[in-house]
Coordinates of C-alpha atoms in Angstrom, one line a residue:
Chain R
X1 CA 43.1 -8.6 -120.0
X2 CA 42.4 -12.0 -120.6
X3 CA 45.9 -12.9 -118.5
X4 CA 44.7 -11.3 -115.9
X5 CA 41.4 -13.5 -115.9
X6 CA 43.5 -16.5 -116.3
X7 CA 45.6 -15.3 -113.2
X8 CA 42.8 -14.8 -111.1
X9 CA 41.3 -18.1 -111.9
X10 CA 44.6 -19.9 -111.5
X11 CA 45.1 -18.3 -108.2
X12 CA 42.1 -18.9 -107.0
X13 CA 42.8 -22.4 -107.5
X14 CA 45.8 -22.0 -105.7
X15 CA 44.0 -19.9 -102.9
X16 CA 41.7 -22.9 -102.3
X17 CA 44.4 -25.3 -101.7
X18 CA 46.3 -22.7 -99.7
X19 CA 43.6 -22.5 -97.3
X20 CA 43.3 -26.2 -96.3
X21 CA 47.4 -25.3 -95.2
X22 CA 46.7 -22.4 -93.3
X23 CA 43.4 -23.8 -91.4
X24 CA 45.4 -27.3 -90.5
X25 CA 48.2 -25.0 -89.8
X26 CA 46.5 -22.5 -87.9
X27 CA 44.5 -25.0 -85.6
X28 CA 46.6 -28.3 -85.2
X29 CA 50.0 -26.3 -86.0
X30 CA 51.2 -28.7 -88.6
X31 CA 52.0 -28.6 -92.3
X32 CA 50.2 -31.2 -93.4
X33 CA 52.5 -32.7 -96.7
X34 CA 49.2 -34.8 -97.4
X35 CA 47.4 -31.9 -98.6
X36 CA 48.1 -32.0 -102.6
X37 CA 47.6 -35.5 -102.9
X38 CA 43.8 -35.0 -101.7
X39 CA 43.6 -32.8 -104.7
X40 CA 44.8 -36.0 -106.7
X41 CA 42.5 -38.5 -104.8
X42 CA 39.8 -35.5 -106.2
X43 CA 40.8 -35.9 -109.7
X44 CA 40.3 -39.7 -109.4
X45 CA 37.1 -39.9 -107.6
X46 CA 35.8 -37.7 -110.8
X47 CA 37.5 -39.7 -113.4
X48 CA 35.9 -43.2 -111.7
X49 CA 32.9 -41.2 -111.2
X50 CA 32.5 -39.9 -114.6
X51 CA 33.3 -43.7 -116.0
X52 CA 30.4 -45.3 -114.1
X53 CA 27.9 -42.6 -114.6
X54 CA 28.9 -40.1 -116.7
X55 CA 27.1 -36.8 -115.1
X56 CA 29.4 -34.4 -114.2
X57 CA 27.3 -33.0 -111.1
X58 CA 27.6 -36.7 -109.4
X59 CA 31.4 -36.5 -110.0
X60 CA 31.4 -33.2 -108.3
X61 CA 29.8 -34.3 -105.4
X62 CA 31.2 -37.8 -105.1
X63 CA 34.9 -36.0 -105.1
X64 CA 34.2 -33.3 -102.1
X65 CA 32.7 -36.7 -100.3
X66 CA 35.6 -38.5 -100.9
X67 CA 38.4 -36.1 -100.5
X68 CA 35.8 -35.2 -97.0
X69 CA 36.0 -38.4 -95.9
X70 CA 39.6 -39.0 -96.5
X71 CA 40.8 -35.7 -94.8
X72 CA 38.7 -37.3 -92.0
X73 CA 40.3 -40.6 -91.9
X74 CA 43.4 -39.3 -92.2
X75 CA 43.3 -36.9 -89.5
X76 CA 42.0 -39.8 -87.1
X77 CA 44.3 -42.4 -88.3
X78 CA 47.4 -40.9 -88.9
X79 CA 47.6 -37.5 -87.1
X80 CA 45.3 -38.1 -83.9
X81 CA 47.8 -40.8 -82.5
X82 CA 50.4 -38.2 -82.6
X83 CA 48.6 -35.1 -81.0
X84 CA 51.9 -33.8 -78.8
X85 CA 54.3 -35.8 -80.6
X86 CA 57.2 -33.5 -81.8
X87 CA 56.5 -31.9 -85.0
X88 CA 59.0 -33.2 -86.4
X89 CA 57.1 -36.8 -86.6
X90 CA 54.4 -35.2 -87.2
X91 CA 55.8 -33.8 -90.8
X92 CA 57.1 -36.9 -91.3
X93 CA 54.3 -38.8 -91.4
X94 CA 52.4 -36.3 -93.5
X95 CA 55.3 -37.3 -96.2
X96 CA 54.7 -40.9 -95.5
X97 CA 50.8 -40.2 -95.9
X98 CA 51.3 -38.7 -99.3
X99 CA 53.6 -41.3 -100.4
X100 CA 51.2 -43.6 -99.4
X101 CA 48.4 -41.9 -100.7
X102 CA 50.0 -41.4 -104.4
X103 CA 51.1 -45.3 -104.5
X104 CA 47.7 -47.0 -103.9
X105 CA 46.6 -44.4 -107.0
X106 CA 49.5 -45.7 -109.1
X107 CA 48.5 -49.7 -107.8
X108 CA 44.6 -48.9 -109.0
X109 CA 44.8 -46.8 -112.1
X110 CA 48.3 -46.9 -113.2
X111 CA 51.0 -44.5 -113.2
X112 CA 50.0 -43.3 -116.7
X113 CA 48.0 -40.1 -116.9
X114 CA 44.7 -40.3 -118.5
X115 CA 42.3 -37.9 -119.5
X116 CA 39.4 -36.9 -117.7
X117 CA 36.7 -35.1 -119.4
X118 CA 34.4 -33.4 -117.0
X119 CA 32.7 -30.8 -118.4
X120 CA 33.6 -28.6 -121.6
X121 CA 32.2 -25.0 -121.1
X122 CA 33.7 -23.7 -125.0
X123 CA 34.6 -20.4 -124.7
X124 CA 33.5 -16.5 -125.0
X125 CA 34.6 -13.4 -127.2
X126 CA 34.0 -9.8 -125.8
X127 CA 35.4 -7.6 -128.7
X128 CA 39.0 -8.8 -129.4
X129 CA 39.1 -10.6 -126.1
X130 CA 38.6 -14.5 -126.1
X131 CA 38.1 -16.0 -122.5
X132 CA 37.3 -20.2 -121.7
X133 CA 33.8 -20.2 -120.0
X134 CA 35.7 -22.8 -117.4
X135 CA 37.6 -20.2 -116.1
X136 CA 35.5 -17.7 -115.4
X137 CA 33.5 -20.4 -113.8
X138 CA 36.4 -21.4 -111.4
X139 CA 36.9 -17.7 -110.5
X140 CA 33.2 -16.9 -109.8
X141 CA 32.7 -20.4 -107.8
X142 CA 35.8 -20.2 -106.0
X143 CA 35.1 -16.2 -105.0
X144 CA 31.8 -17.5 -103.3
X145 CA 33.1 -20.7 -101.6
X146 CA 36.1 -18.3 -99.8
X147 CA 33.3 -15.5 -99.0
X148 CA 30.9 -19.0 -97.1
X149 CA 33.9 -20.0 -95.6
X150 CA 35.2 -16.2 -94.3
X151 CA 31.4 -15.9 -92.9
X152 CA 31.3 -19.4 -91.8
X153 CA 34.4 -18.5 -89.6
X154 CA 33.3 -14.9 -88.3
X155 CA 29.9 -15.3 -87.7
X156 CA 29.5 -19.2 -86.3
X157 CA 29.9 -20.7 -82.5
X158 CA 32.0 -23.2 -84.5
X159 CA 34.0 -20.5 -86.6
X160 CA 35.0 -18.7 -83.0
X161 CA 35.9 -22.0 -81.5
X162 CA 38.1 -22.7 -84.6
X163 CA 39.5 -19.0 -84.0
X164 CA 40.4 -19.8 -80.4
X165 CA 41.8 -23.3 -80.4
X166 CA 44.5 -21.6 -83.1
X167 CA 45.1 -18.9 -80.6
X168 CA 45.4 -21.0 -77.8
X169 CA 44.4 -24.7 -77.8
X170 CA 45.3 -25.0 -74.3
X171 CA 43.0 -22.1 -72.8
X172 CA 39.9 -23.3 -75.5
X173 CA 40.1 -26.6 -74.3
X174 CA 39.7 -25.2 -70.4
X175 CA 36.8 -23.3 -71.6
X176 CA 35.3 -26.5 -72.8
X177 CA 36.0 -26.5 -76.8
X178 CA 35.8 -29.7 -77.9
X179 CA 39.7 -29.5 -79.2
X180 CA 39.8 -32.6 -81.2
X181 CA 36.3 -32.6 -82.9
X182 CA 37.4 -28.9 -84.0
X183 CA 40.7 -29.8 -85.6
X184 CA 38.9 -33.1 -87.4
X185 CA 35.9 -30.3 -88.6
X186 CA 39.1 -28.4 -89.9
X187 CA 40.7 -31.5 -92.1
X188 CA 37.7 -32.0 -93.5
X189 CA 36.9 -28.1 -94.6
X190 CA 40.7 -28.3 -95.6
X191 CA 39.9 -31.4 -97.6
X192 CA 36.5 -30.3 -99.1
X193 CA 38.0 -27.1 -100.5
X194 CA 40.7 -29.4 -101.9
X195 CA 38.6 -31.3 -103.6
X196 CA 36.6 -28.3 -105.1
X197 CA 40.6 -27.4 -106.4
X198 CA 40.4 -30.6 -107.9
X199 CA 37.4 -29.8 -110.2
X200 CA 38.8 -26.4 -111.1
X201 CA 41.7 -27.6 -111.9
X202 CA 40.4 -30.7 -114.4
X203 CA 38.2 -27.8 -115.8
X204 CA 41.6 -26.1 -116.8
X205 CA 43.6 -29.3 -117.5
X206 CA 41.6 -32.2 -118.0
X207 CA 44.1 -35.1 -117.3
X208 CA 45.4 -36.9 -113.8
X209 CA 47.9 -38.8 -112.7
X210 CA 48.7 -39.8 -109.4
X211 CA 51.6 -36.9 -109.0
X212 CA 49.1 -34.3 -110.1
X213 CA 49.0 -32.9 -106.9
X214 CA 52.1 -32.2 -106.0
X215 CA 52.8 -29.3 -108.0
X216 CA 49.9 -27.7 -107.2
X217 CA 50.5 -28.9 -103.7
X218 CA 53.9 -26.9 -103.1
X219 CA 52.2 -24.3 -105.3
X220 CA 49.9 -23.3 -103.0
X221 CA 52.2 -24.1 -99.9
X222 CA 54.5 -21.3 -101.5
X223 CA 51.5 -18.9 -101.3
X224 CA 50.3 -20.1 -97.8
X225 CA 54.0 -18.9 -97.0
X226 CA 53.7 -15.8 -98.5
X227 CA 50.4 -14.6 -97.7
X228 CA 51.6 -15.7 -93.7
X229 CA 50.9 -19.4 -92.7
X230 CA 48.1 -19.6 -90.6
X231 CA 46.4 -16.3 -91.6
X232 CA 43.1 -16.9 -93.8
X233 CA 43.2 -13.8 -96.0
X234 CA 46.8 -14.1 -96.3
X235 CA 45.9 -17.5 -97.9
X236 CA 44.0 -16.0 -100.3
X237 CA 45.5 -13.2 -100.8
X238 CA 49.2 -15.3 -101.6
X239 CA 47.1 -17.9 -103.8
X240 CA 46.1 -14.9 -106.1
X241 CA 49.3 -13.3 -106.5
X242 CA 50.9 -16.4 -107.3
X243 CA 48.8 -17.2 -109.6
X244 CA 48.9 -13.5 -111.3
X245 CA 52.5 -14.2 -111.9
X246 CA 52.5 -17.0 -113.0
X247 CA 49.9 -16.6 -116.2
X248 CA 51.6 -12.8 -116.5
X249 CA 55.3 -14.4 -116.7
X250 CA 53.8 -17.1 -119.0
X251 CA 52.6 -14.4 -121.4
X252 CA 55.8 -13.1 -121.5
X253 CA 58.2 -15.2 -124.2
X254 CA 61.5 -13.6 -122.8
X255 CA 60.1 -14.9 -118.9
X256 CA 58.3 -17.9 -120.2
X257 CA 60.6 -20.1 -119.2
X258 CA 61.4 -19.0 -116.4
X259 CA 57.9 -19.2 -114.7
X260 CA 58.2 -21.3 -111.6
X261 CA 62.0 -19.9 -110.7
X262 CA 60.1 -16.6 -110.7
X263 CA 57.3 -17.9 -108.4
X264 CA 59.5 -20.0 -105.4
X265 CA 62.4 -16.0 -106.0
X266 CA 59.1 -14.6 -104.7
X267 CA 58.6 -16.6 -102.1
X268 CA 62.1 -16.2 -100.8
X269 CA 62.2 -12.5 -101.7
X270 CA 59.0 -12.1 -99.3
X271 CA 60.3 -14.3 -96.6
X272 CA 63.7 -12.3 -96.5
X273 CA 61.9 -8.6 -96.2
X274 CA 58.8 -10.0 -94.3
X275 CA 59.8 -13.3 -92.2
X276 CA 56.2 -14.2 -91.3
X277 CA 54.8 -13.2 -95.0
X278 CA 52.6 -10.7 -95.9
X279 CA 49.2 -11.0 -93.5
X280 CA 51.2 -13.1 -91.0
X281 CA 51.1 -12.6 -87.4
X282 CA 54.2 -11.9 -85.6
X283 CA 55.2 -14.3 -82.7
X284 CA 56.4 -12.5 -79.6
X285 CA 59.0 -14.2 -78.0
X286 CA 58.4 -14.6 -74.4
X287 CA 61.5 -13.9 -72.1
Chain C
X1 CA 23.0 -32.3 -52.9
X2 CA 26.5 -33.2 -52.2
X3 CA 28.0 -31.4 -48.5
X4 CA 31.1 -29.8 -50.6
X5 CA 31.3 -28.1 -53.9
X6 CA 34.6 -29.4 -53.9
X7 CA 36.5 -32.1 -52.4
X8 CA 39.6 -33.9 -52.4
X9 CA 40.8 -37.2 -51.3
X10 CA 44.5 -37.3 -50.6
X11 CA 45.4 -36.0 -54.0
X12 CA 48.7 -36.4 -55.5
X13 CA 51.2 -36.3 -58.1
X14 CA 54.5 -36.7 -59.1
X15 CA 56.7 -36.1 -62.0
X16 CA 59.4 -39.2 -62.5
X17 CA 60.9 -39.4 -58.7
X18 CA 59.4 -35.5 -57.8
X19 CA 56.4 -35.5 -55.6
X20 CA 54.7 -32.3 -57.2
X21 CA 51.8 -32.6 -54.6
X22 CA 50.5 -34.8 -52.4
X23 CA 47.5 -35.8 -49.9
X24 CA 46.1 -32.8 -50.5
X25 CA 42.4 -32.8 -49.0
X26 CA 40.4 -29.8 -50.2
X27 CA 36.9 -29.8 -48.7
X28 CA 34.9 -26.2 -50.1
X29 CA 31.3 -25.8 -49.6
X30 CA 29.1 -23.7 -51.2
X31 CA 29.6 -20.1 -52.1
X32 CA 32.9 -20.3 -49.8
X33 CA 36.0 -18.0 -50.8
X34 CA 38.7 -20.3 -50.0
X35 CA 42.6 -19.4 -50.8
X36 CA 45.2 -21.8 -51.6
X37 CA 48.6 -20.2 -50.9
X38 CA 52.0 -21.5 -50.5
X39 CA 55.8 -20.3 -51.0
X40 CA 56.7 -20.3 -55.1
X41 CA 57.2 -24.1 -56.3
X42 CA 54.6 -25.2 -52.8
X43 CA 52.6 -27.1 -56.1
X44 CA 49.4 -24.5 -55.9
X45 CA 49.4 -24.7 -59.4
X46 CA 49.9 -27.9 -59.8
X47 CA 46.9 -28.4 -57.8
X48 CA 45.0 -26.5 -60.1
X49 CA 46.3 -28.0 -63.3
X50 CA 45.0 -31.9 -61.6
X51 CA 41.8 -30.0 -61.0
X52 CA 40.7 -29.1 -64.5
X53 CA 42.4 -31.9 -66.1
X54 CA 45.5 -30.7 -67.7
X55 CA 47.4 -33.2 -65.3
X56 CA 46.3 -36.6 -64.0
X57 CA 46.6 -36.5 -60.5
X58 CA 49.0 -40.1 -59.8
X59 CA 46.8 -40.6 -56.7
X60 CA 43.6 -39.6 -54.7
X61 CA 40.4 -38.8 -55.6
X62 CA 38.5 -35.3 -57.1
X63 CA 34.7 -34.9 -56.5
X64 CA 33.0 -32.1 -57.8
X65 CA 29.2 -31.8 -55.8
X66 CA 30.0 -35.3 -54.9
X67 CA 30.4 -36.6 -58.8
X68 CA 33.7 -38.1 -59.3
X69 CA 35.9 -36.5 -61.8
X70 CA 39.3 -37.2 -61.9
X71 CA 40.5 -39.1 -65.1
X72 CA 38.0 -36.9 -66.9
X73 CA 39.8 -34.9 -70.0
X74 CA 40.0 -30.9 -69.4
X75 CA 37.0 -30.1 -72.2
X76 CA 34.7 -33.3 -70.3
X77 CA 35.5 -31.2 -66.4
X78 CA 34.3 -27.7 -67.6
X79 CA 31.2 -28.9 -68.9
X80 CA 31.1 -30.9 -65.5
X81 CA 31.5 -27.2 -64.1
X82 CA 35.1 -26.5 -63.3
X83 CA 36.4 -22.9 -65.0
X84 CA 39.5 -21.2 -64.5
X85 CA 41.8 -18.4 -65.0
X86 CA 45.2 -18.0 -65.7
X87 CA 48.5 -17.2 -63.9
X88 CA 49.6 -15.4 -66.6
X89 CA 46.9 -14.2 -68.5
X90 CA 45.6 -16.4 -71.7
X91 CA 42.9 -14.7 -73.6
X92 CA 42.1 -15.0 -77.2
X93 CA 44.2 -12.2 -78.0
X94 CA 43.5 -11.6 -81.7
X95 CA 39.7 -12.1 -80.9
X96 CA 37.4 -9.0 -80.0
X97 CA 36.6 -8.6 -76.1
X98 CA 33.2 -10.2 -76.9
X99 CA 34.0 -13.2 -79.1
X100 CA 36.0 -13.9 -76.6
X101 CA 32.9 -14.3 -73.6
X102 CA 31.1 -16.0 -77.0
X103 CA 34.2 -19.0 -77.0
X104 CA 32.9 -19.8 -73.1
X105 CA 29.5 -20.2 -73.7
X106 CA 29.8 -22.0 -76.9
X107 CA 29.4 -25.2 -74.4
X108 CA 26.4 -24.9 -72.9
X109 CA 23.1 -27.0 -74.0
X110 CA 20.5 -24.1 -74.5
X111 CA 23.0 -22.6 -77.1
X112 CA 23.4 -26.0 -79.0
X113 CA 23.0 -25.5 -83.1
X114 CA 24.2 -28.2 -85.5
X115 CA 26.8 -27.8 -87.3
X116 CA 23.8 -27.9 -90.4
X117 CA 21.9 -25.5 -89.2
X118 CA 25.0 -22.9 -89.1
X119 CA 25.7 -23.8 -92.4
X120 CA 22.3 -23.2 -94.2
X121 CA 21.5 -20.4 -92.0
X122 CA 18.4 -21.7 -90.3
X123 CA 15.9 -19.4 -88.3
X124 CA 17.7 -21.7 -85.1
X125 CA 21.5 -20.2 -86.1
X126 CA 20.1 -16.6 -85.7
X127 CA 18.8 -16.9 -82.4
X128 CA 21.2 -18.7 -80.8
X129 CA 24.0 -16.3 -81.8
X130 CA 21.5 -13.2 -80.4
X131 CA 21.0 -15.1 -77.2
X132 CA 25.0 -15.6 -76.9
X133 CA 25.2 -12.6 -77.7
X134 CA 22.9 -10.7 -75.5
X135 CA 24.2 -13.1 -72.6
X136 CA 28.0 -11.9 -73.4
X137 CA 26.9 -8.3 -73.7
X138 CA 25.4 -8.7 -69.9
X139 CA 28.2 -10.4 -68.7
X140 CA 30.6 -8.0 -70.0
X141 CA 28.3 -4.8 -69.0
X142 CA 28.5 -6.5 -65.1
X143 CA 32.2 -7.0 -65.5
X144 CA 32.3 -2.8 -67.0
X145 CA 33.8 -4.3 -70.3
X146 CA 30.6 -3.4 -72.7
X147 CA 32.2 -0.2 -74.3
X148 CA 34.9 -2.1 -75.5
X149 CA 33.3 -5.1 -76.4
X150 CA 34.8 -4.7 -80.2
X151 CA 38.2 -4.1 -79.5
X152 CA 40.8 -6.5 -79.1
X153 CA 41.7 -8.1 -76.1
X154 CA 45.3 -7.9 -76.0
X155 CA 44.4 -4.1 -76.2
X156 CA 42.6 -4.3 -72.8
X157 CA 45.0 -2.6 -69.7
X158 CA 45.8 -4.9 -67.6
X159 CA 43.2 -4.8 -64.7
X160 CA 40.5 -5.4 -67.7
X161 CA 42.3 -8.0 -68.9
X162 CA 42.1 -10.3 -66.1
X163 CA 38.4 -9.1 -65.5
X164 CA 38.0 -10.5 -69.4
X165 CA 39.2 -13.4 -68.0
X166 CA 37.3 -14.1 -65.2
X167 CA 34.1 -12.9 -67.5
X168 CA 35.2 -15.9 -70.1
X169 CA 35.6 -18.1 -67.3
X170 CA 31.8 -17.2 -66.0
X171 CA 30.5 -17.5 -69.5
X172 CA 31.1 -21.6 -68.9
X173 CA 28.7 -21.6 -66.6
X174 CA 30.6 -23.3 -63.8
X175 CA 29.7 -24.5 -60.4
X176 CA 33.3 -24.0 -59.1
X177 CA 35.5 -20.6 -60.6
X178 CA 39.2 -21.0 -60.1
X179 CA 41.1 -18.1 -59.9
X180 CA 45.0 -18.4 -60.7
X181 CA 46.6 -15.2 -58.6
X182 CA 44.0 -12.6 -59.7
X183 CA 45.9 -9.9 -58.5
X184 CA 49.3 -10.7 -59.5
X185 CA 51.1 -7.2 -61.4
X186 CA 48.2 -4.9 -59.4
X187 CA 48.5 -2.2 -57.4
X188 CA 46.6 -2.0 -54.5
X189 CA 44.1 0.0 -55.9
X190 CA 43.5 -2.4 -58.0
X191 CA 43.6 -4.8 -55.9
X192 CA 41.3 -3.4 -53.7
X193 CA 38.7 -3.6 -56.9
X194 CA 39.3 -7.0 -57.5
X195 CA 38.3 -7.9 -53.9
X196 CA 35.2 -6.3 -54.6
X197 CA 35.1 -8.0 -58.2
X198 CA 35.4 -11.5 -56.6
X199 CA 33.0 -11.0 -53.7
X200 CA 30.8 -9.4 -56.2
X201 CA 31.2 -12.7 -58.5
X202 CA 29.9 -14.9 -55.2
X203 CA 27.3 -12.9 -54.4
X204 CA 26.0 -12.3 -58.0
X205 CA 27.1 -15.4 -59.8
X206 CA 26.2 -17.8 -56.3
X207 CA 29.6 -19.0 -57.2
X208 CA 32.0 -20.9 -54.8
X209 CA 35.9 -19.7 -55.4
X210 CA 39.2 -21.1 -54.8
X211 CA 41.7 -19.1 -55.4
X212 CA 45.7 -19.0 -55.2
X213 CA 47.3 -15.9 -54.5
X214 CA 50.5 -14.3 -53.2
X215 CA 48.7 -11.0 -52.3
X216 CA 48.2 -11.8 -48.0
X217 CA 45.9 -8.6 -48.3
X218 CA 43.7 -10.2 -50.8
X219 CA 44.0 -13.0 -49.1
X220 CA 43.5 -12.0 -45.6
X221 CA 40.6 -9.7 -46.4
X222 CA 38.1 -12.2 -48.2
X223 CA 39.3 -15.7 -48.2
X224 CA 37.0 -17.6 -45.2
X225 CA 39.4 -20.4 -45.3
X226 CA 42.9 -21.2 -46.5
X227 CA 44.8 -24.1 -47.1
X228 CA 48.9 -23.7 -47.2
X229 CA 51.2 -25.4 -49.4
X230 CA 54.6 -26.3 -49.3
X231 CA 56.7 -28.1 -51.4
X232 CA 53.6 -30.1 -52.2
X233 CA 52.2 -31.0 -48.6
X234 CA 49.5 -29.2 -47.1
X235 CA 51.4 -27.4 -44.2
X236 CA 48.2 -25.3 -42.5
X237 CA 44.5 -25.6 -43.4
X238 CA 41.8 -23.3 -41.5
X239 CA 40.4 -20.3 -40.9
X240 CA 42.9 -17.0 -42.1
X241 CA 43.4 -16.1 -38.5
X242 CA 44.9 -19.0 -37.4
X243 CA 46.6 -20.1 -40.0
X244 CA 48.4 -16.7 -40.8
X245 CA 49.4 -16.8 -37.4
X246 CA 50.7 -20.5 -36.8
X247 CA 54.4 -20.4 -36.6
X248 CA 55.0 -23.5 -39.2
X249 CA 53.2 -20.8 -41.9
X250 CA 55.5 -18.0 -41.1
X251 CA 58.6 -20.3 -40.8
X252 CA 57.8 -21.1 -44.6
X253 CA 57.4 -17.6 -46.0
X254 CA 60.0 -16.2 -44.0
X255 CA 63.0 -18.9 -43.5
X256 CA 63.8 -20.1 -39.8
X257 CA 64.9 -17.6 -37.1

């Protein structure tokens, strides 16, 4: 039982970041490489924040600005110039960004980890059951920022125009979508939800270094993948299960080890059976 | 109040040494149906592509009610008042029939809501998405789409489909509706309703149309004036009588002899 809770927290961690894949993938139709390091740039922004002023809500908030802003700048300074390029540039430079991104943390603080210590919760006991408040936090916080952002997207002007310019960024930009605004609006949801990963997961592992992100990162790439890149629900849906299996197979001594190798067989498993993963749409080929 | 709706100084184009188009002078005034045909590859797309922006015309000059607005980016021209349909169709497919209509008038001022506002769920947001909505319900209910305003539109037949487009296109709220060959893949039945459909739009809509078409029965029965294309020079311009009888337009279609 308590796995299961830990699952579902881990994976909604994982959904979180998943999301800011599937949005940037869905609506500028790139995989943006970038992504886990934001979750790192998080991390920091609450460790600087929590050195200077020590209350944990102001760290909150001063990472989602950052991580924000940064998506942002990112977008305008690295991507924008290479709107129409070839994808393959434009997945190289995402590399380049995150390599970029994870040296000026190792130039400030160090390459060292360090501990952050945001908030300790302590934990709860229902009958033989013992559970870590912080989790149950992440999962109940995380369940209400996916169900804003599935409203925000179905029921807002901005939502639908989101919705069209990933169906067809050519026809939404005749009807007048501002295209560009849309996709920067989209790096920085990607980049806010990435920074609320961040919080969750110092809540779960209080410690940062600049690599933090990167398994994460490719963590929830793997479940963008198999929930179907570009498909919302699928993103959520693939962070879950991913994280299901991966506290289930840690529970398991004779798995234990084994963990990850488990997680990416998935991945591959799903892509042979279903190409486009599980909620994906498929792409009809025009002749 | 400008004399044309639309007008074009010696417009042009070309692609590395291919002349795409060029010196075509378009001159539409108000509420005009006016037809832009041509052989396949005469440019007529081309034409429209420079006039909403997706190309930048090499040379000439575009003036929409006598505003200048070539040079302009596609998204800056449809709020100017330029909307369009497609050759082959481009809804939002995996959008409803209505969200669809909802993406088109997301442009116009009286349905402006921050961003905010959305967010927090402010009195504002609720209004503006009922008077979208009840503005997309009547455009759909003129266009006979309202029953099927929730399903999806790549599950419209055909015919619908391009009425779907033409109701998207409406939703901008343009001063000039392009029309990329409306009835291309209908019967004549259908075709025969889209006539109506277009004339209807004029009428109802006080819209002025330009539309390229291969259908000389469309064409013939409600363009007022037509300008021919081929290979990217304006070949014949005038009313459809004379131009669908001048030699030079038949030598075109048909080959010499």
């Amino acid at each position: 039982m308590s796995t299961l809770i830990d699952g579902l927290s881990l994976g909604s961690i994982y959904a979180l970041i998943a999301l800011g894949y599937t949005m940037v993938y869905g609506i500028a139709k790139m995989l943006n490489f970038a992504h886990g390091d934001i979750i790192m740039v998080g991390t920091y922004a609450v460790l600087t924040t929590m050195a200077l002023c020590g209350f944990p809500v102001v760290a909150i908030v001063a990472a989602v600005i950052v991580c924000t802003i940064l998506g942002v700048v990112v977008e305008k300074v690295a991507y924008k110039p290479l709107r129409g390029a070839s994808p393959l540039a434009v997945l190289i430079t995402a590399i380049g960004v995150s390599y970029l991104l994870q040296s000026i943390a190792q130039l400030i603080y160090g390459a060292k980890p360090q501990p952050v210590n945001l908030i300790n919760f302590g934990h709860v006991t229902f009958g033989s059951t013992t559970l870590n408040i912080s989790t149950l936090v992440t999962l109940c916080v995380a369940a209400v920022i996916m169900a804003g952002l599935t409203i925000f997207i179905k029921k807002t002007k901005t939502g639908r125009a989101m919705i069209a310019v990933s169906e067809d960024r050519g026809a939404a930009e005749l009807m007048g979508i501002p295209v560009n605004n849309v996709i920067t609006l989209t790096f920085g949801i990607g980049s806010a939800l990435a920074a609320a990963a961040s919080v969750f997961y110092l809540l779960q592992i209080p410690a940062t270094s600049p690599t933090v992100g990167s398994l994460p990162g490719i963590k929830a790439f793997t479940a963008a993948v198999i929930g179907g890149i570009g498909s919302i629900p699928g993103a959520m849906i693939g962070g879950i299960l991913l994280g299901v299996i991966e506290k289930v197979c840690m529970s398991i001594p004779a798995l234990n080890p084994y963990t990850t190798a488990i997680e990416f067989s998935l991945l591959i498993v799903i892509l042979l059976v279903k190409p486009t993963g599980l909620l994906g749409k498929k792409r009809r080929e025009k002749v | 109040m400008a004399e044309y709706v639309l007008e074009t100084k010696n417009l042009g184009i070309s692609f590395g040494g291919l002349k795409a188009a060029q010196d075509v002078n378009l001159k539409i005034k108000k509420n005009q149906i006016y037809g832009l045909i041509g052989p396949n590859g005469a440019g007529k797309t081309t034409v429209f592509n420079m006039l909403t922006g997706v190309y930048k015309p090499t040379t000439g000059e575009i003036y929409l009610c006598g505003e200048r607005i070539d040079g302009h980016g596609q998204e800056e021209i449809n709020h100017k008042g330029i909307a369009r349909t497609f050759q082959n169709i481009r809804l939002f497919n995996n959008m409803s029939v209505i969200r669809n209509v909802l993406v088109g008038l997301a442009n116009q001022p009286e349905y402006k809501c921050s961003l905010a506002t959305s967010m927090f769920r402010l009195p504002r947001h609720f209004k503006v998405e009922k008077a979208m909505r009840d503005r997309a319900k009547k455009l759909l209910d003129i266009f006979g789409l309202l029953e099927e305003r929730n399903n999806l539109a790549c599950n419209l037949p055909y015919g619908k489909q391009r009425k779907l487009e033409i109701a998207r296109a409406l939703a901008t709220n343009p001063k000039l509706l392009l029309l990329d060959e409306p009835a291309a893949g209908m019967n004549p039945q259908e075709t025969a309703e889209l006539m109506d459909t277009i004339r209807f739009v004029r009428d109802h809509f006080d819209m002025t149309i330009l539309l390229i078409e291969h259908d000389m029965s469309l064409v013939a029965g409600i363009c007022e004036e037509i300008t021919v294309l081929n290979f990217g020079q304006t070949l014949a311009h005038g009313s459809v009588e004379d131009v669908l009888h001048d030699p030079e337009v038949i030598r075109a279609y048909l080959g010499d002899d």
